[in-house]
């Protein structure tokens, strides 16, 4: 009997494996700033960040101030960078908790300086140079001015300089070379003026796996740590899927020829069919786009989604599955028997990118973490050395005080 309607299993051993693959690709001396925005792309940022600390990552990249503070308050002492930007009202709490902030304009720099001065705190910033992403970021022509403004501001400290590559094909795309060229030129100009730049970083997963060069000091992988590469890039075989999404059958119904199923009766039975209802819907991460198109696994066999996916429930055709029963596990994502449904397959059917599939795993879905025992810290005191590791000790491993000290060691 399974206690959950719908649950996500996250395999921490596979996650460690991916972090090792990333670290090996990055090479000696290049740290990993693991990107855990959007609740670690749906996997649960706090749990994964604590595990990643034990794997030796150098720091974390997040999307919002709330995400940064959630990690910090959970006990993460490593550097945490807000990759994008902040709004003014968030700044005091960020300064208090030593959160690093992405910076893209002199106006924002001035505002941070004022906040820092008032609070008697130093705001640690990473300047984001827009070399072609066209979103946030200071243009290369204005970057030097911004870097100089930071170096002369009493309450700002330049912790790093970054750019973001726009192509999902990374270094395989000629536009990336142009971005790299602009970035390197700007760095060289800044250095020639005697500016110290802190940690320099450029590579997301796609750029790392396609061999962008130079990598500088840190890589910023997100999706690859979760076992996925965007698009058909080399190196996917080095990564392991870490996420499974499962539910269980709550109801079976035999329907006759012509019966409609679900909103709008978009699916109608031709002949006798057995329909199973599963208590998982688009709010839980089963895309509405999978209506009448997706498949799930039951007893190791594929069962098509029939009718529209609704908010809380989905209906599947299990006519061909012998002995199918209420409480049978339904695998929406992951492995069952000899078959597996991966994120990439679902993204293809739903006509979206893999990122959106994992991010959509909803709040109602119970996250269950498996594996990771190898890296758990066991109490060192004599006599209790054999005590079972607990969640509490998991979060106590020492944080490096600077990014230099950290390197992935799985
Ligand atoms: C999200 C993000 C990343 C990570 O990208 P992946 O494609 O998931 O590896 C890196 N850098 C920045 C600035 C980002 O916003």
XYZ file of C-alpha atoms and ligand atoms in Angstrom:
425
model
C 0.000 0.000 0.000
C 1.548 3.265 -1.061
C 0.813 6.283 1.140
C 1.013 8.885 -1.635
C -1.330 9.832 -4.451
C 1.568 11.136 -6.443
C 5.240 11.230 -5.625
C 8.557 12.175 -7.185
C 11.552 9.963 -6.515
C 14.868 11.770 -6.757
C 17.938 9.573 -7.000
C 20.788 11.246 -5.121
C 23.357 8.713 -6.323
C 22.544 9.573 -9.919
C 22.733 13.248 -8.955
C 26.244 12.744 -7.488
C 27.200 10.890 -10.628
C 26.111 13.868 -12.739
C 28.010 16.334 -10.554
C 31.122 14.218 -11.009
C 30.613 14.125 -14.777
C 30.261 17.914 -14.750
C 33.346 18.389 -12.616
C 35.401 16.113 -14.848
C 34.323 17.990 -17.916
C 35.055 21.327 -16.279
C 38.536 20.123 -15.435
C 40.950 20.824 -12.626
C 40.665 24.182 -10.935
C 37.222 25.005 -12.283
C 34.517 25.000 -9.610
C 30.839 24.205 -9.987
C 28.239 26.824 -9.177
C 25.201 24.592 -9.215
C 22.085 26.319 -10.543
C 19.134 25.471 -8.298
C 16.633 28.119 -9.377
C 12.944 27.220 -9.550
C 13.335 24.812 -6.631
C 16.178 23.043 -8.421
C 14.089 22.751 -11.590
C 11.351 21.093 -9.555
C 13.552 18.578 -7.732
C 13.673 20.412 -4.384
C 16.446 22.976 -3.946
C 17.100 22.576 -0.242
C 17.558 18.810 -0.303
C 19.666 18.840 -3.444
C 21.814 21.766 -2.315
C 22.739 20.007 0.928
C 23.661 16.900 -1.011
C 25.622 18.970 -3.526
C 27.617 20.546 -0.689
C 28.701 17.060 0.321
C 29.697 16.454 -3.313
C 31.968 19.483 -3.172
C 30.268 22.137 -5.264
C 31.612 25.652 -4.891
C 28.347 27.536 -4.628
C 24.841 27.995 -5.920
C 22.997 30.066 -8.474
C 19.354 30.929 -7.849
C 16.680 32.912 -9.605
C 15.142 35.006 -6.870
C 15.855 36.511 -3.486
C 13.341 34.198 -1.820
C 15.157 31.197 -3.259
C 18.490 32.514 -2.006
C 17.164 33.094 1.492
C 15.472 29.710 1.615
C 18.828 28.039 0.963
C 20.719 30.229 3.406
C 18.177 29.721 6.179
C 18.295 25.971 5.596
C 21.947 26.069 6.626
C 23.777 26.441 3.321
C 26.877 28.553 4.025
C 28.356 28.434 0.518
C 28.212 31.437 -1.790
C 24.733 31.921 -3.253
C 24.340 34.131 -6.311
C 21.108 35.614 -7.605
C 21.825 35.090 -11.294
C 19.371 37.641 -12.627
C 18.579 40.721 -10.629
C 16.745 41.925 -7.543
C 14.160 44.537 -6.689
C 15.082 47.179 -4.146
C 12.858 46.001 -1.334
C 14.661 42.662 -1.215
C 18.132 44.105 -0.734
C 18.362 44.568 3.071
C 17.649 40.890 3.747
C 20.109 39.837 1.047
C 22.887 41.940 2.542
C 22.168 40.655 6.008
C 22.515 37.065 4.797
C 25.530 37.610 2.554
C 23.768 36.764 -0.695
C 25.658 37.679 -3.879
C 23.765 39.669 -6.480
C 23.915 39.742 -10.281
C 24.358 43.306 -11.494
C 23.671 44.796 -14.898
C 23.627 48.588 -14.610
C 25.214 51.590 -12.920
C 21.770 52.589 -11.697
C 21.368 49.291 -9.858
C 24.944 49.594 -8.575
C 24.134 52.990 -7.074
C 21.044 51.648 -5.376
C 23.006 48.738 -3.903
C 25.719 51.129 -2.719
C 23.086 53.216 -0.900
C 21.582 50.135 0.754
C 25.035 48.824 1.671
C 26.088 52.145 3.150
C 22.903 52.447 5.200
C 23.195 48.911 6.550
C 26.984 49.107 6.978
C 27.273 46.006 4.845
C 29.238 45.142 1.732
C 27.157 44.059 -1.246
C 28.992 41.339 -3.161
C 28.077 41.556 -6.834
C 28.740 39.684 -10.066
C 28.608 41.911 -13.132
C 26.593 40.340 -15.901
C 27.846 41.407 -19.321
C 25.345 41.049 -22.147
C 27.337 39.616 -25.035
C 24.304 38.506 -27.017
C 21.670 37.087 -24.704
C 19.795 40.367 -25.009
C 18.084 40.077 -21.669
C 19.682 41.326 -18.462
C 23.287 42.417 -18.561
C 25.328 45.521 -19.235
C 26.512 45.998 -22.818
C 30.254 45.451 -23.357
C 30.726 49.143 -24.153
C 29.348 50.169 -20.735
C 30.833 47.304 -18.742
C 34.151 48.999 -17.962
C 32.394 52.068 -16.600
C 30.280 49.837 -14.350
C 33.291 47.835 -13.160
C 35.128 51.040 -12.326
C 32.121 52.415 -10.472
C 32.014 49.260 -8.370
C 35.709 49.385 -7.583
C 35.374 52.923 -6.304
C 32.180 52.329 -4.300
C 32.814 51.873 -0.587
C 30.080 49.303 -0.009
C 30.294 47.235 -3.173
C 32.660 44.382 -3.814
C 33.139 42.746 -7.186
C 32.841 39.010 -6.509
C 32.621 37.963 -10.125
C 31.995 38.703 -13.787
C 29.732 36.604 -15.970
C 27.997 36.351 -19.280
C 25.225 34.023 -20.438
C 25.240 32.116 -23.717
C 21.985 32.318 -25.644
C 22.297 29.289 -27.920
C 21.011 25.950 -26.648
C 23.723 24.407 -28.840
C 26.475 26.112 -26.892
C 29.859 26.105 -28.563
C 28.467 24.325 -31.640
C 26.684 27.537 -32.612
C 28.830 30.167 -34.402
C 26.997 32.913 -32.499
C 28.555 31.559 -29.318
C 32.075 32.272 -30.603
C 31.042 35.884 -31.061
C 29.769 36.003 -27.470
C 33.004 34.450 -26.204
C 35.067 36.924 -28.207
C 33.164 39.933 -26.841
C 33.386 38.600 -23.292
C 37.134 37.953 -23.489
C 37.772 41.366 -25.020
C 35.884 43.049 -22.207
C 37.742 41.027 -19.578
C 41.085 41.908 -21.153
C 40.195 45.590 -21.249
C 39.138 45.520 -17.593
C 42.317 43.758 -16.534
C 44.460 46.171 -18.502
C 42.972 48.928 -16.355
C 44.039 47.083 -13.241
C 40.571 45.935 -12.226
C 40.375 42.665 -10.319
C 37.407 40.677 -11.509
C 36.770 37.995 -8.914
C 35.355 34.735 -10.226
C 34.765 34.743 -13.970
C 32.101 32.394 -15.360
C 30.374 31.729 -18.651
C 29.221 28.132 -19.125
C 25.747 26.705 -18.612
C 25.162 23.007 -19.353
C 24.964 23.326 -23.130
C 28.165 25.367 -23.306
C 30.025 23.083 -20.921
C 29.058 19.901 -22.761
C 29.934 21.335 -26.158
C 33.371 22.376 -24.956
C 33.189 26.159 -24.732
C 36.618 27.585 -23.982
C 37.946 29.090 -21.840
C 35.695 28.111 -18.939
C 37.410 30.592 -16.604
C 36.856 29.971 -12.867
C 33.406 28.450 -12.481
C 30.794 26.613 -14.516
C 27.075 27.202 -13.954
C 25.290 23.956 -14.805
C 21.638 23.394 -14.034
C 19.818 20.904 -16.247
C 22.823 18.587 -16.726
C 23.112 18.088 -12.967
C 19.559 16.794 -13.153
C 20.606 14.324 -15.832
C 19.325 16.092 -18.917
C 20.927 17.983 -21.769
C 18.997 20.562 -23.755
C 18.644 19.187 -27.265
C 20.731 16.564 -28.914
C 24.156 17.414 -27.538
C 27.198 15.196 -27.067
C 27.836 13.818 -23.592
C 24.262 12.867 -22.684
C 25.510 9.310 -22.132
C 27.611 10.562 -19.214
C 24.507 11.669 -17.335
C 21.853 9.747 -15.436
C 18.185 10.661 -15.071
C 17.450 11.495 -11.457
C 13.691 12.130 -11.436
C 10.778 9.692 -11.476
C 7.152 10.726 -11.157
C 4.696 8.123 -9.954
C 1.092 7.723 -8.948
C -1.301 4.867 -8.342
C -4.579 3.767 -9.867
C -7.527 4.875 -7.746
C -10.392 3.673 -9.927
C -11.054 1.271 -12.791
C -14.045 1.523 -15.058
C -15.187 -0.556 -18.010
C -16.694 1.540 -20.744
C -18.652 0.439 -23.790
C -18.393 1.405 -27.423
C -19.083 5.121 -27.923
C -18.580 6.260 -24.309
C -16.759 9.572 -23.925
C -13.979 10.136 -21.388
C -13.012 13.437 -19.773
C -13.723 17.124 -20.475
C -15.189 17.624 -23.901
C -15.294 13.852 -24.500
C -12.281 14.260 -26.761
C -11.732 10.510 -26.546
C -14.481 7.998 -27.259
C -14.318 4.243 -26.827
C -14.367 2.150 -29.967
C -15.375 -1.208 -28.541
C -15.057 -2.226 -24.885
C -12.311 -0.515 -22.922
C -11.018 -0.495 -19.354
C -10.164 3.008 -18.175
C -8.044 3.713 -15.090
C -8.167 7.026 -13.259
C -4.960 8.290 -11.650
C -4.956 11.116 -9.088
C -2.449 13.316 -10.857
C -3.150 16.227 -13.156
C -1.568 19.211 -14.796
C -1.095 20.877 -11.432
C 1.185 17.993 -10.490
C 3.282 18.059 -13.637
C 1.356 16.031 -16.200
C 1.180 18.587 -18.989
C -2.269 19.319 -20.427
C -0.558 18.947 -23.776
C -0.326 15.208 -23.077
C -4.130 14.955 -23.351
C -4.932 12.132 -25.787
C -1.221 11.959 -26.666
C 1.022 10.922 -23.790
C 1.730 7.513 -22.322
C 2.444 6.133 -18.858
C 3.734 2.772 -17.617
C 1.621 0.263 -15.694
C 2.979 -3.200 -14.863
C 5.874 -2.521 -17.221
C 3.592 -1.774 -20.154
C 2.687 1.437 -21.913
C -0.800 2.760 -21.351
C -2.012 5.731 -23.402
C -3.457 8.827 -21.785
C -7.020 9.090 -23.063
C -9.178 12.176 -22.811
C -8.012 15.477 -21.455
C -5.614 15.735 -18.555
C -7.455 17.683 -15.861
C -6.153 19.597 -12.854
C -6.291 16.690 -10.413
C -6.887 13.577 -12.477
C -5.781 11.804 -15.623
C -7.395 8.864 -17.387
C -5.475 6.064 -19.074
C -6.484 3.113 -21.201
C -5.461 -0.157 -19.526
C -7.611 -2.543 -21.574
C -4.565 -4.520 -22.714
C -2.969 -4.931 -19.280
C -3.830 -8.244 -17.621
C -4.665 -8.214 -13.891
C -4.548 -4.418 -13.706
C -5.836 -3.360 -10.286
C -6.586 -0.383 -8.085
C -3.342 0.630 -6.260
C -1.147 -0.424 -9.160
C 1.778 1.973 -9.462
C 1.648 4.230 -12.491
C 4.950 5.602 -13.766
C 4.527 8.915 -15.515
C 8.236 9.533 -15.678
C 10.918 6.942 -15.010
C 11.394 3.218 -15.278
C 9.023 0.295 -14.892
C 10.127 -3.177 -15.941
C 12.092 -2.966 -19.171
C 10.635 0.324 -20.273
C 11.326 3.907 -19.335
C 9.736 7.254 -20.072
C 12.194 10.104 -19.880
C 11.812 13.849 -19.638
C 13.017 14.324 -23.196
C 10.270 12.050 -24.555
C 7.568 13.900 -22.657
C 8.946 17.269 -23.728
C 8.837 16.158 -27.351
C 5.203 15.039 -27.134
C 4.187 18.143 -25.191
C 6.078 20.324 -27.685
C 8.148 22.030 -25.044
C 11.653 21.956 -23.578
C 12.753 19.469 -20.884
C 13.176 22.320 -18.383
C 9.450 23.025 -18.388
C 8.600 19.389 -17.674
C 10.639 19.085 -14.476
C 9.780 22.616 -13.275
C 6.098 21.738 -13.579
C 6.225 19.018 -10.911
C 3.823 20.654 -8.506
C 3.805 21.478 -4.838
C 1.368 18.693 -4.037
C 3.832 16.075 -5.207
C 5.680 14.380 -2.347
C 9.444 14.406 -2.993
C 11.227 11.259 -1.882
C 15.026 11.217 -1.923
C 16.770 7.899 -2.397
C 20.469 7.022 -2.224
C 23.134 9.430 -1.093
C 24.173 7.289 1.885
C 27.780 7.136 0.685
C 28.164 10.815 1.250
C 26.374 11.177 4.517
C 28.407 12.385 7.432
C 28.422 9.866 10.227
C 29.112 10.982 13.781
C 32.829 10.700 14.508
C 32.771 10.251 18.277
C 33.928 6.801 19.395
C 31.119 4.495 20.357
C 28.531 6.119 18.134
C 30.409 5.726 14.885
C 27.965 3.089 13.754
C 24.903 5.186 14.485
C 22.652 5.493 11.483
C 23.189 8.733 9.630
C 20.312 11.119 10.013
C 18.953 13.994 8.000
C 20.252 16.385 10.643
C 23.876 15.364 10.288
C 23.520 15.515 6.554
C 23.532 19.273 6.554
C 26.526 19.779 8.797
C 29.435 19.356 6.452
C 31.828 22.276 6.483
C 31.430 24.954 3.888
C 34.491 26.240 2.130
C 34.992 29.895 2.979
C 35.837 30.745 -0.582
C 35.088 29.276 -3.970
C 38.765 28.339 -4.315
C 38.613 25.641 -1.713
C 35.773 23.751 -3.272
C 36.013 21.153 -5.953
C 33.642 18.340 -6.660
C 34.798 15.209 -4.870
C 32.386 12.382 -5.348
C 19.512 28.899 -15.624
C 20.860 29.446 -15.802
C 21.968 28.600 -15.919
C 21.859 27.082 -15.994
O 21.440 26.703 -17.266
P 21.298 25.168 -17.698
O 20.934 25.237 -19.128
O 20.205 24.598 -16.871
O 22.594 24.509 -17.437
C 23.230 29.186 -15.978
N 23.376 30.528 -15.946
C 22.335 31.370 -15.850
C 22.561 32.838 -15.824
C 21.047 30.863 -15.795
O 20.005 31.696 -15.700
